[in-house]
Amino acid sequence: MDLHEYQGKQLFARHGVPVPDGRPASTVEEAVNAADEIGYPCVIKAQVRIGKRGKAGGIKVAADQAEARRHADAILGMDIRGFTVHDLWVERASDIAAEYYASIILDRSEKKLLAMLSRMGGMDVEEMAERDPHALVRRHVEPGAELDRGTAGEIATEAGIDEDVTDQVADLLIRLAQVALAEDATLIEVNPLIVTQDRQVIALDAKVTIDTNALFRHEELAELRDPSAEDPQEAMAKEKGLTYVKLGGDIGILGNGAGLCMATLDVVAQAGGRPANFLDAGGGSKAEAIVDALEVITSDPNVRAILFNIFGGITRCDEIAKGIIEAFSRIDIEVPLVVRLDGTNSEEGLGLLADAHLSDLQVEKTMLGAAESVVELV
């Protein structure tokens, strides 16, 4: 779950990370009132979950109330790379002497948190790494441990941070790592991390991603979830309790068991197709779960055909067949289905499908045969 900048900064503040004084606003009047409280000059910032807001005109400095009103009116409702601005963050303007980059991310390949720091603030980390690979200092944090003062100091020194603020930057990096551990964050990025003219280190931006699977531990963060910002199919699947990941192709995939689903994706790709999703109906799937799964898959307008690949163990193939038949009676399915049923009660399931005489449904005996058929249909 991605947080807005202002939500990330409020989270930072609770953990002692220094951030500029600011107020959220969702109307022009709220923005003007916030600006009056904070004082001028102040900055009016669009709150959208995407970068490069400034280049799109989503960040403006206001010298007085009239400018604050004009900027807030212009930014609210603005479209920034496909995201409509509904919220603003009004923040005290900062007098910047230097810009750095700092982040704490979950390195999935190493199964560890990774702390990163660079003097090259203000640019994308990819651009930074391409321009000077040595400018980005990296250190892993061992599982069960915290980023210690010695390591944080080494990172700051190696990154070439100005000597008079090295201790402040190291302390802030430690606090960011503490936020990641305490809040189950998979990404914390501060770009830029600034040094003000009076040599104070402040997080001027906040990009935070929380592990959705850990939200049960963070009720206050779960309340920040914005369903309108989520993919509609993934949101629908979540409500129905289905394991679903959207992939962007045009062949809907439904299997039972994560391993079989992954194998199905591979075989479809091998046959020249592009999977639209990963959907694991799970072991022991009942007819209603199959109806739910088909509702999710068919709600994606990119799907041009659907492949069912079921191997019955705990799952009974006759239950799967009943679910498909029920779905045809309740959902307007306008794309062809290719079904492969094997295992527990597969003969009964295939018999039910044959007796139902469903249009645009064909049965295949093997996974490869099913994949080749669905790709040919597309």
PDB file of C-alpha atoms in Angstrom, residues 21-126:
ATOM      1  CA  ASP A  21       5.685  21.895   9.255  1.00  0.00           C
ATOM      2  CA  GLY A  22       2.689  21.165   7.039  1.00  0.00           C
ATOM      3  CA  ARG A  23      -1.080  20.649   6.821  1.00  0.00           C
ATOM      4  CA  PRO A  24      -3.242  18.463   4.526  1.00  0.00           C
ATOM      5  CA  ALA A  25      -6.068  20.103   2.567  1.00  0.00           C
ATOM      6  CA  SER A  26      -8.746  18.879   0.167  1.00  0.00           C
ATOM      7  CA  THR A  27     -10.337  22.237  -0.786  1.00  0.00           C
ATOM      8  CA  VAL A  28      -9.017  25.633  -1.801  1.00  0.00           C
ATOM      9  CA  GLU A  29     -10.252  27.220   1.427  1.00  0.00           C
ATOM     10  CA  GLU A  30      -8.582  24.533   3.555  1.00  0.00           C
ATOM     11  CA  ALA A  31      -5.336  25.124   1.658  1.00  0.00           C
ATOM     12  CA  VAL A  32      -5.521  28.906   2.169  1.00  0.00           C
ATOM     13  CA  ASN A  33      -6.255  28.487   5.878  1.00  0.00           C
ATOM     14  CA  ALA A  34      -3.337  26.061   6.195  1.00  0.00           C
ATOM     15  CA  ALA A  35      -1.034  28.510   4.411  1.00  0.00           C
ATOM     16  CA  ASP A  36      -2.108  31.324   6.742  1.00  0.00           C
ATOM     17  CA  GLU A  37      -1.350  29.142   9.771  1.00  0.00           C
ATOM     18  CA  ILE A  38       2.050  28.022   8.505  1.00  0.00           C
ATOM     19  CA  GLY A  39       3.124  31.400   7.181  1.00  0.00           C
ATOM     20  CA  TYR A  40       4.662  32.577   3.931  1.00  0.00           C
ATOM     21  CA  PRO A  41       6.417  31.609   1.818  1.00  0.00           C
ATOM     22  CA  CYS A  42       4.871  28.139   1.724  1.00  0.00           C
ATOM     23  CA  VAL A  43       4.650  25.323  -0.793  1.00  0.00           C
ATOM     24  CA  ILE A  44       1.421  23.902  -2.256  1.00  0.00           C
ATOM     25  CA  LYS A  45       1.967  20.241  -3.217  1.00  0.00           C
ATOM     26  CA  ALA A  46      -0.277  17.891  -5.189  1.00  0.00           C
ATOM     27  CA  GLN A  47      -0.814  14.587  -3.396  1.00  0.00           C
ATOM     28  CA  VAL A  48      -0.767  11.804  -5.990  1.00  0.00           C
ATOM     29  CA  ARG A  49       0.950   8.435  -5.832  1.00  0.00           C
ATOM     30  CA  ILE A  50       3.353   9.126  -8.681  1.00  0.00           C
ATOM     31  CA  GLY A  51       6.617  11.006  -9.119  1.00  0.00           C
ATOM     32  CA  LYS A  52       7.679  14.080 -11.104  1.00  0.00           C
ATOM     33  CA  ARG A  53       4.833  16.209  -9.733  1.00  0.00           C
ATOM     34  CA  GLY A  54       6.919  19.355  -9.942  1.00  0.00           C
ATOM     35  CA  LYS A  55       7.586  18.995 -13.664  1.00  0.00           C
ATOM     36  CA  ALA A  56       3.829  18.589 -14.207  1.00  0.00           C
ATOM     37  CA  GLY A  57       3.058  21.805 -12.305  1.00  0.00           C
ATOM     38  CA  GLY A  58       1.918  20.033  -9.160  1.00  0.00           C
ATOM     39  CA  ILE A  59       4.282  21.847  -6.764  1.00  0.00           C
ATOM     40  CA  LYS A  60       4.147  25.643  -6.408  1.00  0.00           C
ATOM     41  CA  VAL A  61       5.601  28.197  -3.988  1.00  0.00           C
ATOM     42  CA  ALA A  62       3.183  30.812  -2.645  1.00  0.00           C
ATOM     43  CA  ALA A  63       4.531  34.151  -1.405  1.00  0.00           C
ATOM     44  CA  ASP A  64       1.196  35.374  -0.044  1.00  0.00           C
ATOM     45  CA  GLN A  65      -2.448  34.424   0.439  1.00  0.00           C
ATOM     46  CA  ALA A  66      -3.458  35.370  -3.104  1.00  0.00           C
ATOM     47  CA  GLU A  67      -0.813  33.090  -4.589  1.00  0.00           C
ATOM     48  CA  ALA A  68      -1.757  30.271  -2.206  1.00  0.00           C
ATOM     49  CA  ARG A  69      -5.377  30.526  -3.366  1.00  0.00           C
ATOM     50  CA  ARG A  70      -4.410  30.665  -7.031  1.00  0.00           C
ATOM     51  CA  HIS A  71      -2.032  27.686  -6.823  1.00  0.00           C
ATOM     52  CA  ALA A  72      -4.461  25.545  -4.784  1.00  0.00           C
ATOM     53  CA  ASP A  73      -7.252  26.237  -7.266  1.00  0.00           C
ATOM     54  CA  ALA A  74      -5.006  25.335 -10.210  1.00  0.00           C
ATOM     55  CA  ILE A  75      -3.595  22.127  -8.692  1.00  0.00           C
ATOM     56  CA  LEU A  76      -6.811  20.601  -7.295  1.00  0.00           C
ATOM     57  CA  GLY A  77      -8.395  18.547 -10.058  1.00  0.00           C
ATOM     58  CA  MET A  78      -5.204  18.574 -12.124  1.00  0.00           C
ATOM     59  CA  ASP A  79      -4.341  15.407 -14.039  1.00  0.00           C
ATOM     60  CA  ILE A  80      -0.778  14.291 -13.362  1.00  0.00           C
ATOM     61  CA  ARG A  81       0.233  11.375 -15.573  1.00  0.00           C
ATOM     62  CA  GLY A  82      -3.201   9.760 -15.273  1.00  0.00           C
ATOM     63  CA  PHE A  83      -3.749  10.607 -11.578  1.00  0.00           C
ATOM     64  CA  THR A  84      -6.313  13.245 -10.584  1.00  0.00           C
ATOM     65  CA  VAL A  85      -5.324  15.496  -7.690  1.00  0.00           C
ATOM     66  CA  HIS A  86      -7.889  15.364  -4.868  1.00  0.00           C
ATOM     67  CA  ASP A  87      -5.623  16.330  -1.946  1.00  0.00           C
ATOM     68  CA  LEU A  88      -2.950  18.915  -1.215  1.00  0.00           C
ATOM     69  CA  TRP A  89      -0.133  19.264   1.299  1.00  0.00           C
ATOM     70  CA  VAL A  90       0.647  22.811   2.349  1.00  0.00           C
ATOM     71  CA  GLU A  91       4.141  23.045   3.774  1.00  0.00           C
ATOM     72  CA  ARG A  92       6.512  25.678   5.131  1.00  0.00           C
ATOM     73  CA  ALA A  93       9.048  26.579   2.435  1.00  0.00           C
ATOM     74  CA  SER A  94      12.577  25.325   3.110  1.00  0.00           C
ATOM     75  CA  ASP A  95      15.785  27.266   2.492  1.00  0.00           C
ATOM     76  CA  ILE A  96      17.889  24.541   0.869  1.00  0.00           C
ATOM     77  CA  ALA A  97      21.677  24.407   1.030  1.00  0.00           C
ATOM     78  CA  ALA A  98      22.174  20.788  -0.127  1.00  0.00           C
ATOM     79  CA  GLU A  99      20.119  17.845  -1.377  1.00  0.00           C
ATOM     80  CA  TYR A 100      20.832  14.186  -0.629  1.00  0.00           C
ATOM     81  CA  TYR A 101      19.086  10.877  -1.300  1.00  0.00           C
ATOM     82  CA  ALA A 102      18.207   8.306   1.383  1.00  0.00           C
ATOM     83  CA  SER A 103      16.163   5.119   1.320  1.00  0.00           C
ATOM     84  CA  ILE A 104      15.437   1.905   3.172  1.00  0.00           C
ATOM     85  CA  ILE A 105      14.062  -0.850   0.943  1.00  0.00           C
ATOM     86  CA  LEU A 106      13.301  -4.539   1.265  1.00  0.00           C
ATOM     87  CA  ASP A 107      15.881  -6.362  -0.853  1.00  0.00           C
ATOM     88  CA  ARG A 108      13.852  -9.458  -1.696  1.00  0.00           C
ATOM     89  CA  SER A 109      16.769 -11.297  -3.280  1.00  0.00           C
ATOM     90  CA  GLU A 110      18.760 -11.044  -0.029  1.00  0.00           C
ATOM     91  CA  LYS A 111      15.696 -11.157   2.291  1.00  0.00           C
ATOM     92  CA  LYS A 112      17.084  -8.145   4.150  1.00  0.00           C
ATOM     93  CA  LEU A 113      16.461  -4.439   4.499  1.00  0.00           C
ATOM     94  CA  LEU A 114      18.873  -2.371   2.418  1.00  0.00           C
ATOM     95  CA  ALA A 115      19.936   1.145   3.466  1.00  0.00           C
ATOM     96  CA  MET A 116      21.051   3.476   0.668  1.00  0.00           C
ATOM     97  CA  LEU A 117      22.471   7.001   0.766  1.00  0.00           C
ATOM     98  CA  SER A 118      23.859   9.403  -1.811  1.00  0.00           C
ATOM     99  CA  ARG A 119      24.943  13.018  -2.165  1.00  0.00           C
ATOM    100  CA  MET A 120      23.125  13.089  -5.523  1.00  0.00           C
ATOM    101  CA  GLY A 121      19.662  14.051  -4.285  1.00  0.00           C
ATOM    102  CA  GLY A 122      16.848  15.255  -6.494  1.00  0.00           C
ATOM    103  CA  MET A 123      17.219  12.671  -9.277  1.00  0.00           C
ATOM    104  CA  ASP A 124      15.787   9.190  -9.786  1.00  0.00           C
ATOM    105  CA  VAL A 125      17.785   6.405  -8.173  1.00  0.00           C
ATOM    106  CA  GLU A 126      18.063   4.661 -11.563  1.00  0.00           C
TER     107      GLU A 126
END
